[in-house]
């Protein structure tokens, strides 16, 4: 791929053809990633080390933590961010290869339809991620986790485990849910903005 294609691709990703799309890029790329990268590490970084069960033995702690966290929240949210970026990245790669200028995307119906489809895919992926987050983490992190250790062939089947900083994790969960909702609202608003521009209610950029 030539340098011109790479430049067009990067400009398309950083400067979408709509005002709301540009705000979404700022919100998604800056605020959301900063929140996850910095605060997420502070909240979840040492969770496995401080997760303790009764009896406080390494094998029990490790077994119960794997049961408590089938996937760590940081990994889940990082995958969510990457996957949600894929539809837009494919569109802007297509636009770069076809030498489509950003200002021309809303002028031709086929380009506009392709772009709306990529935004719609973002909405679908965000909704799926929202549902998966509910299934994996719920809306609240309890201070006590009851772990089934029957597979370890212990005399006891259920043990109590202490979840560190459970209140901070609950706040962080709510924040991540909120970010997902805001992102979906921005995507819907972007489709509405495109429709208004195509109908002539708004001037094109």
mmCIF file with all atom_site columns, C-alpha atoms in Angstrom:
data_model
loop_
_atom_site.group_PDB
_atom_site.id
_atom_site.type_symbol
_atom_site.label_atom_id
_atom_site.label_alt_id
_atom_site.label_comp_id
_atom_site.label_asym_id
_atom_site.label_entity_id
_atom_site.label_seq_id
_atom_site.pdbx_PDB_ins_code
_atom_site.Cartn_x
_atom_site.Cartn_y
_atom_site.Cartn_z
_atom_site.occupancy
_atom_site.B_iso_or_equiv
_atom_site.pdbx_formal_charge
_atom_site.auth_seq_id
_atom_site.auth_comp_id
_atom_site.auth_asym_id
_atom_site.auth_atom_id
_atom_site.pdbx_PDB_model_num
ATOM 1   C CA . UNK A 1 1   ? 0.000   0.000   0.000  1.00 0.00 ? 1   UNK A CA 1
ATOM 2   C CA . UNK A 1 2   ? 1.417   3.377   -0.993 1.00 0.00 ? 2   UNK A CA 1
ATOM 3   C CA . UNK A 1 3   ? 2.032   6.201   1.493  1.00 0.00 ? 3   UNK A CA 1
ATOM 4   C CA . UNK A 1 4   ? -0.928  8.099   0.012  1.00 0.00 ? 4   UNK A CA 1
ATOM 5   C CA . UNK A 1 5   ? -3.255  5.222   0.822  1.00 0.00 ? 5   UNK A CA 1
ATOM 6   C CA . UNK A 1 6   ? -1.889  5.029   4.359  1.00 0.00 ? 6   UNK A CA 1
ATOM 7   C CA . UNK A 1 7   ? -2.333  8.784   4.815  1.00 0.00 ? 7   UNK A CA 1
ATOM 8   C CA . UNK A 1 8   ? -5.884  8.678   3.437  1.00 0.00 ? 8   UNK A CA 1
ATOM 9   C CA . UNK A 1 9   ? -6.711  5.721   5.683  1.00 0.00 ? 9   UNK A CA 1
ATOM 10  C CA . UNK A 1 10  ? -5.380  7.433   8.817  1.00 0.00 ? 10  UNK A CA 1
ATOM 11  C CA . UNK A 1 11  ? -7.116  10.704  7.973  1.00 0.00 ? 11  UNK A CA 1
ATOM 12  C CA . UNK A 1 12  ? -10.399 8.866   7.403  1.00 0.00 ? 12  UNK A CA 1
ATOM 13  C CA . UNK A 1 13  ? -10.141 7.083   10.768 1.00 0.00 ? 13  UNK A CA 1
ATOM 14  C CA . UNK A 1 14  ? -9.285  10.309  12.600 1.00 0.00 ? 14  UNK A CA 1
ATOM 15  C CA . UNK A 1 15  ? -11.644 12.607  10.668 1.00 0.00 ? 15  UNK A CA 1
ATOM 16  C CA . UNK A 1 16  ? -14.931 10.892  9.738  1.00 0.00 ? 16  UNK A CA 1
ATOM 17  C CA . UNK A 1 17  ? -17.276 12.689  7.310  1.00 0.00 ? 17  UNK A CA 1
ATOM 18  C CA . UNK A 1 18  ? -19.799 13.724  9.977  1.00 0.00 ? 18  UNK A CA 1
ATOM 19  C CA . UNK A 1 19  ? -19.559 16.070  12.952 1.00 0.00 ? 19  UNK A CA 1
ATOM 20  C CA . UNK A 1 20  ? -20.940 13.455  15.332 1.00 0.00 ? 20  UNK A CA 1
ATOM 21  C CA . UNK A 1 21  ? -18.567 10.883  13.852 1.00 0.00 ? 21  UNK A CA 1
ATOM 22  C CA . UNK A 1 22  ? -15.638 13.147  14.655 1.00 0.00 ? 22  UNK A CA 1
ATOM 23  C CA . UNK A 1 23  ? -16.910 13.585  18.214 1.00 0.00 ? 23  UNK A CA 1
ATOM 24  C CA . UNK A 1 24  ? -17.336 9.807   18.469 1.00 0.00 ? 24  UNK A CA 1
ATOM 25  C CA . UNK A 1 25  ? -13.714 9.341   17.401 1.00 0.00 ? 25  UNK A CA 1
ATOM 26  C CA . UNK A 1 26  ? -12.578 11.818  20.066 1.00 0.00 ? 26  UNK A CA 1
ATOM 27  C CA . UNK A 1 27  ? -14.752 10.210  22.738 1.00 0.00 ? 27  UNK A CA 1
ATOM 28  C CA . UNK A 1 28  ? -13.934 6.641   21.743 1.00 0.00 ? 28  UNK A CA 1
ATOM 29  C CA . UNK A 1 29  ? -10.260 7.099   21.049 1.00 0.00 ? 29  UNK A CA 1
ATOM 30  C CA . UNK A 1 30  ? -9.346  9.456   23.848 1.00 0.00 ? 30  UNK A CA 1
ATOM 31  C CA . UNK A 1 31  ? -11.664 9.330   26.831 1.00 0.00 ? 31  UNK A CA 1
ATOM 32  C CA . UNK A 1 32  ? -12.744 5.700   26.693 1.00 0.00 ? 32  UNK A CA 1
ATOM 33  C CA . UNK A 1 33  ? -9.292  4.268   25.977 1.00 0.00 ? 33  UNK A CA 1
ATOM 34  C CA . UNK A 1 34  ? -7.676  6.518   28.601 1.00 0.00 ? 34  UNK A CA 1
ATOM 35  C CA . UNK A 1 35  ? -10.256 5.438   31.173 1.00 0.00 ? 35  UNK A CA 1
ATOM 36  C CA . UNK A 1 36  ? -9.674  1.763   30.425 1.00 0.00 ? 36  UNK A CA 1
ATOM 37  C CA . UNK A 1 37  ? -5.898  1.941   30.069 1.00 0.00 ? 37  UNK A CA 1
ATOM 38  C CA . UNK A 1 38  ? -5.114  4.053   33.115 1.00 0.00 ? 38  UNK A CA 1
ATOM 39  C CA . UNK A 1 39  ? -7.943  3.609   35.606 1.00 0.00 ? 39  UNK A CA 1
ATOM 40  C CA . UNK A 1 40  ? -8.674  0.038   34.540 1.00 0.00 ? 40  UNK A CA 1
ATOM 41  C CA . UNK A 1 41  ? -5.159  -1.044  35.381 1.00 0.00 ? 41  UNK A CA 1
ATOM 42  C CA . UNK A 1 42  ? -5.320  0.774   38.721 1.00 0.00 ? 42  UNK A CA 1
ATOM 43  C CA . UNK A 1 43  ? -8.563  -0.961  39.701 1.00 0.00 ? 43  UNK A CA 1
ATOM 44  C CA . UNK A 1 44  ? -7.988  -4.457  38.278 1.00 0.00 ? 44  UNK A CA 1
ATOM 45  C CA . UNK A 1 45  ? -4.218  -4.671  37.978 1.00 0.00 ? 45  UNK A CA 1
ATOM 46  C CA . UNK A 1 46  ? -3.537  -6.602  41.223 1.00 0.00 ? 46  UNK A CA 1
ATOM 47  C CA . UNK A 1 47  ? -6.917  -8.253  41.668 1.00 0.00 ? 47  UNK A CA 1
ATOM 48  C CA . UNK A 1 48  ? -5.629  -11.816 41.308 1.00 0.00 ? 48  UNK A CA 1
ATOM 49  C CA . UNK A 1 49  ? -2.911  -11.250 43.926 1.00 0.00 ? 49  UNK A CA 1
ATOM 50  C CA . UNK A 1 50  ? -5.367  -9.916  46.516 1.00 0.00 ? 50  UNK A CA 1
ATOM 51  C CA . UNK A 1 51  ? -8.138  -12.422 45.831 1.00 0.00 ? 51  UNK A CA 1
ATOM 52  C CA . UNK A 1 52  ? -8.189  -14.762 48.858 1.00 0.00 ? 52  UNK A CA 1
ATOM 53  C CA . UNK A 1 53  ? -10.373 -17.662 49.901 1.00 0.00 ? 53  UNK A CA 1
ATOM 54  C CA . UNK A 1 54  ? -10.902 -19.789 53.006 1.00 0.00 ? 54  UNK A CA 1
ATOM 55  C CA . UNK A 1 55  ? -8.637  -21.729 53.353 1.00 0.00 ? 55  UNK A CA 1
ATOM 56  C CA . UNK A 1 56  ? -6.070  -19.251 52.035 1.00 0.00 ? 56  UNK A CA 1
ATOM 57  C CA . UNK A 1 57  ? -4.112  -21.646 49.838 1.00 0.00 ? 57  UNK A CA 1
ATOM 58  C CA . UNK A 1 58  ? -2.631  -20.909 46.453 1.00 0.00 ? 58  UNK A CA 1
ATOM 59  C CA . UNK A 1 59  ? -4.431  -23.709 44.629 1.00 0.00 ? 59  UNK A CA 1
ATOM 60  C CA . UNK A 1 60  ? -7.795  -22.723 46.108 1.00 0.00 ? 60  UNK A CA 1
ATOM 61  C CA . UNK A 1 61  ? -7.269  -19.024 45.410 1.00 0.00 ? 61  UNK A CA 1
ATOM 62  C CA . UNK A 1 62  ? -6.212  -19.700 41.824 1.00 0.00 ? 62  UNK A CA 1
ATOM 63  C CA . UNK A 1 63  ? -9.051  -22.148 41.162 1.00 0.00 ? 63  UNK A CA 1
ATOM 64  C CA . UNK A 1 64  ? -11.682 -19.805 42.597 1.00 0.00 ? 64  UNK A CA 1
ATOM 65  C CA . UNK A 1 65  ? -10.306 -16.736 40.868 1.00 0.00 ? 65  UNK A CA 1
ATOM 66  C CA . UNK A 1 66  ? -10.492 -18.517 37.500 1.00 0.00 ? 66  UNK A CA 1
ATOM 67  C CA . UNK A 1 67  ? -14.077 -19.399 38.357 1.00 0.00 ? 67  UNK A CA 1
ATOM 68  C CA . UNK A 1 68  ? -14.820 -15.836 39.452 1.00 0.00 ? 68  UNK A CA 1
ATOM 69  C CA . UNK A 1 69  ? -13.150 -14.304 36.375 1.00 0.00 ? 69  UNK A CA 1
ATOM 70  C CA . UNK A 1 70  ? -13.500 -16.533 33.283 1.00 0.00 ? 70  UNK A CA 1
ATOM 71  C CA . UNK A 1 71  ? -12.049 -13.544 31.432 1.00 0.00 ? 71  UNK A CA 1
ATOM 72  C CA . UNK A 1 72  ? -10.489 -10.490 33.047 1.00 0.00 ? 72  UNK A CA 1
ATOM 73  C CA . UNK A 1 73  ? -12.450 -7.253  32.526 1.00 0.00 ? 73  UNK A CA 1
ATOM 74  C CA . UNK A 1 74  ? -9.426  -5.477  31.002 1.00 0.00 ? 74  UNK A CA 1
ATOM 75  C CA . UNK A 1 75  ? -9.085  -8.156  28.323 1.00 0.00 ? 75  UNK A CA 1
ATOM 76  C CA . UNK A 1 76  ? -12.823 -8.151  27.611 1.00 0.00 ? 76  UNK A CA 1
ATOM 77  C CA . UNK A 1 77  ? -13.029 -4.375  27.245 1.00 0.00 ? 77  UNK A CA 1
ATOM 78  C CA . UNK A 1 78  ? -9.842  -4.221  25.173 1.00 0.00 ? 78  UNK A CA 1
ATOM 79  C CA . UNK A 1 79  ? -11.311 -6.826  22.794 1.00 0.00 ? 79  UNK A CA 1
ATOM 80  C CA . UNK A 1 80  ? -14.550 -4.844  22.708 1.00 0.00 ? 80  UNK A CA 1
ATOM 81  C CA . UNK A 1 81  ? -12.721 -1.656  21.725 1.00 0.00 ? 81  UNK A CA 1
ATOM 82  C CA . UNK A 1 82  ? -10.750 -3.394  18.982 1.00 0.00 ? 82  UNK A CA 1
ATOM 83  C CA . UNK A 1 83  ? -13.738 -5.284  17.542 1.00 0.00 ? 83  UNK A CA 1
ATOM 84  C CA . UNK A 1 84  ? -15.961 -2.194  17.506 1.00 0.00 ? 84  UNK A CA 1
ATOM 85  C CA . UNK A 1 85  ? -13.276 -0.322  15.547 1.00 0.00 ? 85  UNK A CA 1
ATOM 86  C CA . UNK A 1 86  ? -13.147 -2.987  12.818 1.00 0.00 ? 86  UNK A CA 1
ATOM 87  C CA . UNK A 1 87  ? -16.210 -1.922  10.711 1.00 0.00 ? 87  UNK A CA 1
ATOM 88  C CA . UNK A 1 88  ? -15.040 1.686   10.504 1.00 0.00 ? 88  UNK A CA 1
ATOM 89  C CA . UNK A 1 89  ? -11.469 0.608   9.762  1.00 0.00 ? 89  UNK A CA 1
ATOM 90  C CA . UNK A 1 90  ? -12.667 -1.574  6.872  1.00 0.00 ? 90  UNK A CA 1
ATOM 91  C CA . UNK A 1 91  ? -14.715 1.284   5.442  1.00 0.00 ? 91  UNK A CA 1
ATOM 92  C CA . UNK A 1 92  ? -11.866 3.777   5.613  1.00 0.00 ? 92  UNK A CA 1
ATOM 93  C CA . UNK A 1 93  ? -9.493  1.207   4.109  1.00 0.00 ? 93  UNK A CA 1
ATOM 94  C CA . UNK A 1 94  ? -11.974 0.748   1.254  1.00 0.00 ? 94  UNK A CA 1
ATOM 95  C CA . UNK A 1 95  ? -12.237 4.535   0.852  1.00 0.00 ? 95  UNK A CA 1
ATOM 96  C CA . UNK A 1 96  ? -8.452  4.903   0.823  1.00 0.00 ? 96  UNK A CA 1
ATOM 97  C CA . UNK A 1 97  ? -8.023  2.175   -1.804 1.00 0.00 ? 97  UNK A CA 1
ATOM 98  C CA . UNK A 1 98  ? -10.728 3.750   -3.982 1.00 0.00 ? 98  UNK A CA 1
ATOM 99  C CA . UNK A 1 99  ? -9.289  7.255   -3.415 1.00 0.00 ? 99  UNK A CA 1
ATOM 100 C CA . UNK A 1 100 ? -12.596 8.446   -1.987 1.00 0.00 ? 100 UNK A CA 1
ATOM 101 C CA . UNK A 1 101 ? -12.340 11.813  -0.265 1.00 0.00 ? 101 UNK A CA 1
ATOM 102 C CA . UNK A 1 102 ? -14.101 12.221  3.063  1.00 0.00 ? 102 UNK A CA 1
ATOM 103 C CA . UNK A 1 103 ? -16.224 15.078  1.749  1.00 0.00 ? 103 UNK A CA 1
ATOM 104 C CA . UNK A 1 104 ? -17.459 12.839  -1.106 1.00 0.00 ? 104 UNK A CA 1
ATOM 105 C CA . UNK A 1 105 ? -18.742 10.041  1.136  1.00 0.00 ? 105 UNK A CA 1
ATOM 106 C CA . UNK A 1 106 ? -22.045 11.799  1.815  1.00 0.00 ? 106 UNK A CA 1
ATOM 107 C CA . UNK A 1 107 ? -22.481 12.837  -1.831 1.00 0.00 ? 107 UNK A CA 1
ATOM 108 C CA . UNK A 1 108 ? -22.794 9.423   -3.475 1.00 0.00 ? 108 UNK A CA 1
ATOM 109 C CA . UNK A 1 109 ? -25.504 7.019   -2.349 1.00 0.00 ? 109 UNK A CA 1
ATOM 110 C CA . UNK A 1 110 ? -23.375 3.876   -2.554 1.00 0.00 ? 110 UNK A CA 1
ATOM 111 C CA . UNK A 1 111 ? -20.621 5.392   -0.404 1.00 0.00 ? 111 UNK A CA 1
ATOM 112 C CA . UNK A 1 112 ? -23.165 6.748   2.051  1.00 0.00 ? 112 UNK A CA 1
ATOM 113 C CA . UNK A 1 113 ? -24.916 3.387   2.300  1.00 0.00 ? 113 UNK A CA 1
ATOM 114 C CA . UNK A 1 114 ? -21.640 1.574   2.909  1.00 0.00 ? 114 UNK A CA 1
ATOM 115 C CA . UNK A 1 115 ? -20.700 4.078   5.615  1.00 0.00 ? 115 UNK A CA 1
ATOM 116 C CA . UNK A 1 116 ? -24.121 3.798   7.315  1.00 0.00 ? 116 UNK A CA 1
ATOM 117 C CA . UNK A 1 117 ? -23.747 0.018   7.250  1.00 0.00 ? 117 UNK A CA 1
ATOM 118 C CA . UNK A 1 118 ? -20.380 0.288   9.039  1.00 0.00 ? 118 UNK A CA 1
ATOM 119 C CA . UNK A 1 119 ? -21.959 2.530   11.698 1.00 0.00 ? 119 UNK A CA 1
ATOM 120 C CA . UNK A 1 120 ? -24.852 0.081   12.077 1.00 0.00 ? 120 UNK A CA 1
ATOM 121 C CA . UNK A 1 121 ? -22.365 -2.747  12.585 1.00 0.00 ? 121 UNK A CA 1
ATOM 122 C CA . UNK A 1 122 ? -20.724 -0.717  15.342 1.00 0.00 ? 122 UNK A CA 1
ATOM 123 C CA . UNK A 1 123 ? -24.103 -0.450  17.052 1.00 0.00 ? 123 UNK A CA 1
ATOM 124 C CA . UNK A 1 124 ? -24.693 -4.204  16.791 1.00 0.00 ? 124 UNK A CA 1
ATOM 125 C CA . UNK A 1 125 ? -21.237 -5.013  18.163 1.00 0.00 ? 125 UNK A CA 1
ATOM 126 C CA . UNK A 1 126 ? -21.668 -2.581  21.060 1.00 0.00 ? 126 UNK A CA 1
ATOM 127 C CA . UNK A 1 127 ? -25.059 -4.103  21.940 1.00 0.00 ? 127 UNK A CA 1
ATOM 128 C CA . UNK A 1 128 ? -23.619 -7.627  21.825 1.00 0.00 ? 128 UNK A CA 1
ATOM 129 C CA . UNK A 1 129 ? -20.698 -6.523  24.025 1.00 0.00 ? 129 UNK A CA 1
ATOM 130 C CA . UNK A 1 130 ? -23.160 -4.889  26.434 1.00 0.00 ? 130 UNK A CA 1
ATOM 131 C CA . UNK A 1 131 ? -25.105 -8.153  26.718 1.00 0.00 ? 131 UNK A CA 1
ATOM 132 C CA . UNK A 1 132 ? -21.937 -10.211 27.181 1.00 0.00 ? 132 UNK A CA 1
ATOM 133 C CA . UNK A 1 133 ? -20.713 -7.844  29.881 1.00 0.00 ? 133 UNK A CA 1
ATOM 134 C CA . UNK A 1 134 ? -23.966 -8.370  31.773 1.00 0.00 ? 134 UNK A CA 1
ATOM 135 C CA . UNK A 1 135 ? -23.587 -12.153 31.503 1.00 0.00 ? 135 UNK A CA 1
ATOM 136 C CA . UNK A 1 136 ? -19.945 -12.105 32.616 1.00 0.00 ? 136 UNK A CA 1
ATOM 137 C CA . UNK A 1 137 ? -19.813 -9.361  35.243 1.00 0.00 ? 137 UNK A CA 1
ATOM 138 C CA . UNK A 1 138 ? -23.352 -8.289  36.108 1.00 0.00 ? 138 UNK A CA 1
ATOM 139 C CA . UNK A 1 139 ? -23.984 -4.805  37.487 1.00 0.00 ? 139 UNK A CA 1
ATOM 140 C CA . UNK A 1 140 ? -22.461 -5.187  40.935 1.00 0.00 ? 140 UNK A CA 1
ATOM 141 C CA . UNK A 1 141 ? -19.347 -6.761  42.412 1.00 0.00 ? 141 UNK A CA 1
ATOM 142 C CA . UNK A 1 142 ? -20.086 -8.330  45.790 1.00 0.00 ? 142 UNK A CA 1
ATOM 143 C CA . UNK A 1 143 ? -17.563 -8.352  48.619 1.00 0.00 ? 143 UNK A CA 1
ATOM 144 C CA . UNK A 1 144 ? -17.959 -12.119 49.058 1.00 0.00 ? 144 UNK A CA 1
ATOM 145 C CA . UNK A 1 145 ? -17.846 -14.702 46.284 1.00 0.00 ? 145 UNK A CA 1
ATOM 146 C CA . UNK A 1 146 ? -19.061 -18.226 47.034 1.00 0.00 ? 146 UNK A CA 1
ATOM 147 C CA . UNK A 1 147 ? -16.798 -20.614 45.148 1.00 0.00 ? 147 UNK A CA 1
ATOM 148 C CA . UNK A 1 148 ? -17.588 -24.224 44.259 1.00 0.00 ? 148 UNK A CA 1
ATOM 149 C CA . UNK A 1 149 ? -14.370 -26.176 44.902 1.00 0.00 ? 149 UNK A CA 1
ATOM 150 C CA . UNK A 1 150 ? -15.865 -29.640 44.552 1.00 0.00 ? 150 UNK A CA 1
ATOM 151 C CA . UNK A 1 151 ? -13.644 -30.271 41.518 1.00 0.00 ? 151 UNK A CA 1
ATOM 152 C CA . UNK A 1 152 ? -10.579 -30.050 43.793 1.00 0.00 ? 152 UNK A CA 1
ATOM 153 C CA . UNK A 1 153 ? -11.832 -33.082 45.732 1.00 0.00 ? 153 UNK A CA 1
ATOM 154 C CA . UNK A 1 154 ? -11.849 -31.174 48.993 1.00 0.00 ? 154 UNK A CA 1
ATOM 155 C CA . UNK A 1 155 ? -13.916 -32.124 51.989 1.00 0.00 ? 155 UNK A CA 1
ATOM 156 C CA . UNK A 1 156 ? -15.915 -28.947 51.492 1.00 0.00 ? 156 UNK A CA 1
ATOM 157 C CA . UNK A 1 157 ? -17.739 -27.986 48.275 1.00 0.00 ? 157 UNK A CA 1
ATOM 158 C CA . UNK A 1 158 ? -18.369 -24.278 48.837 1.00 0.00 ? 158 UNK A CA 1
ATOM 159 C CA . UNK A 1 159 ? -15.864 -21.773 50.163 1.00 0.00 ? 159 UNK A CA 1
ATOM 160 C CA . UNK A 1 160 ? -15.979 -18.050 50.801 1.00 0.00 ? 160 UNK A CA 1
ATOM 161 C CA . UNK A 1 161 ? -13.663 -15.743 48.876 1.00 0.00 ? 161 UNK A CA 1
ATOM 162 C CA . UNK A 1 162 ? -12.945 -12.081 49.520 1.00 0.00 ? 162 UNK A CA 1
ATOM 163 C CA . UNK A 1 163 ? -13.115 -9.820  46.464 1.00 0.00 ? 163 UNK A CA 1
ATOM 164 C CA . UNK A 1 164 ? -10.730 -6.863  46.859 1.00 0.00 ? 164 UNK A CA 1
ATOM 165 C CA . UNK A 1 165 ? -11.940 -3.300  46.216 1.00 0.00 ? 165 UNK A CA 1
ATOM 166 C CA . UNK A 1 166 ? -15.412 -4.501  45.255 1.00 0.00 ? 166 UNK A CA 1
ATOM 167 C CA . UNK A 1 167 ? -16.969 -1.025  45.519 1.00 0.00 ? 167 UNK A CA 1
ATOM 168 C CA . UNK A 1 168 ? -14.423 0.513   43.131 1.00 0.00 ? 168 UNK A CA 1
ATOM 169 C CA . UNK A 1 169 ? -15.043 -2.317  40.686 1.00 0.00 ? 169 UNK A CA 1
ATOM 170 C CA . UNK A 1 170 ? -18.799 -1.717  40.849 1.00 0.00 ? 170 UNK A CA 1
ATOM 171 C CA . UNK A 1 171 ? -18.277 1.957   39.993 1.00 0.00 ? 171 UNK A CA 1
ATOM 172 C CA . UNK A 1 172 ? -15.964 0.996   37.136 1.00 0.00 ? 172 UNK A CA 1
ATOM 173 C CA . UNK A 1 173 ? -18.524 -1.496  35.775 1.00 0.00 ? 173 UNK A CA 1
ATOM 174 C CA . UNK A 1 174 ? -21.216 1.175   35.768 1.00 0.00 ? 174 UNK A CA 1
ATOM 175 C CA . UNK A 1 175 ? -18.826 3.570   34.002 1.00 0.00 ? 175 UNK A CA 1
ATOM 176 C CA . UNK A 1 176 ? -18.089 1.018   31.261 1.00 0.00 ? 176 UNK A CA 1
ATOM 177 C CA . UNK A 1 177 ? -21.807 0.363   30.783 1.00 0.00 ? 177 UNK A CA 1
ATOM 178 C CA . UNK A 1 178 ? -22.306 4.118   30.510 1.00 0.00 ? 178 UNK A CA 1
ATOM 179 C CA . UNK A 1 179 ? -19.556 4.427   27.891 1.00 0.00 ? 179 UNK A CA 1
ATOM 180 C CA . UNK A 1 180 ? -21.193 1.699   25.823 1.00 0.00 ? 180 UNK A CA 1
ATOM 181 C CA . UNK A 1 181 ? -24.583 3.415   26.000 1.00 0.00 ? 181 UNK A CA 1
ATOM 182 C CA . UNK A 1 182 ? -23.055 6.782   25.039 1.00 0.00 ? 182 UNK A CA 1
ATOM 183 C CA . UNK A 1 183 ? -21.260 5.168   22.092 1.00 0.00 ? 183 UNK A CA 1
ATOM 184 C CA . UNK A 1 184 ? -24.490 3.573   20.837 1.00 0.00 ? 184 UNK A CA 1
ATOM 185 C CA . UNK A 1 185 ? -26.319 6.911   21.170 1.00 0.00 ? 185 UNK A CA 1
ATOM 186 C CA . UNK A 1 186 ? -23.557 8.654   19.193 1.00 0.00 ? 186 UNK A CA 1
ATOM 187 C CA . UNK A 1 187 ? -23.754 6.021   16.452 1.00 0.00 ? 187 UNK A CA 1
ATOM 188 C CA . UNK A 1 188 ? -27.543 6.395   16.203 1.00 0.00 ? 188 UNK A CA 1
ATOM 189 C CA . UNK A 1 189 ? -27.150 10.189  16.164 1.00 0.00 ? 189 UNK A CA 1
ATOM 190 C CA . UNK A 1 190 ? -24.558 9.888   13.396 1.00 0.00 ? 190 UNK A CA 1
ATOM 191 C CA . UNK A 1 191 ? -26.972 7.908   11.230 1.00 0.00 ? 191 UNK A CA 1
ATOM 192 C CA . UNK A 1 192 ? -29.612 10.565  11.933 1.00 0.00 ? 192 UNK A CA 1
ATOM 193 C CA . UNK A 1 193 ? -27.146 13.308  10.947 1.00 0.00 ? 193 UNK A CA 1
ATOM 194 C CA . UNK A 1 194 ? -26.335 11.524  7.676  1.00 0.00 ? 194 UNK A CA 1
ATOM 195 C CA . UNK A 1 195 ? -30.049 11.136  6.913  1.00 0.00 ? 195 UNK A CA 1
ATOM 196 C CA . UNK A 1 196 ? -30.634 14.838  7.559  1.00 0.00 ? 196 UNK A CA 1
ATOM 197 C CA . UNK A 1 197 ? -27.745 15.774  5.266  1.00 0.00 ? 197 UNK A CA 1
ATOM 198 C CA . UNK A 1 198 ? -29.016 13.512  2.501  1.00 0.00 ? 198 UNK A CA 1
ATOM 199 C CA . UNK A 1 199 ? -32.503 15.010  2.825  1.00 0.00 ? 199 UNK A CA 1
ATOM 200 C CA . UNK A 1 200 ? -31.089 18.522  2.724  1.00 0.00 ? 200 UNK A CA 1
ATOM 201 C CA . UNK A 1 201 ? -31.989 19.547  6.274  1.00 0.00 ? 201 UNK A CA 1
ATOM 202 C CA . UNK A 1 202 ? -28.299 20.055  7.065  1.00 0.00 ? 202 UNK A CA 1
ATOM 203 C CA . UNK A 1 203 ? -25.550 21.407  4.886  1.00 0.00 ? 203 UNK A CA 1
ATOM 204 C CA . UNK A 1 204 ? -22.826 18.955  3.962  1.00 0.00 ? 204 UNK A CA 1
ATOM 205 C CA . UNK A 1 205 ? -19.346 19.670  5.199  1.00 0.00 ? 205 UNK A CA 1
#
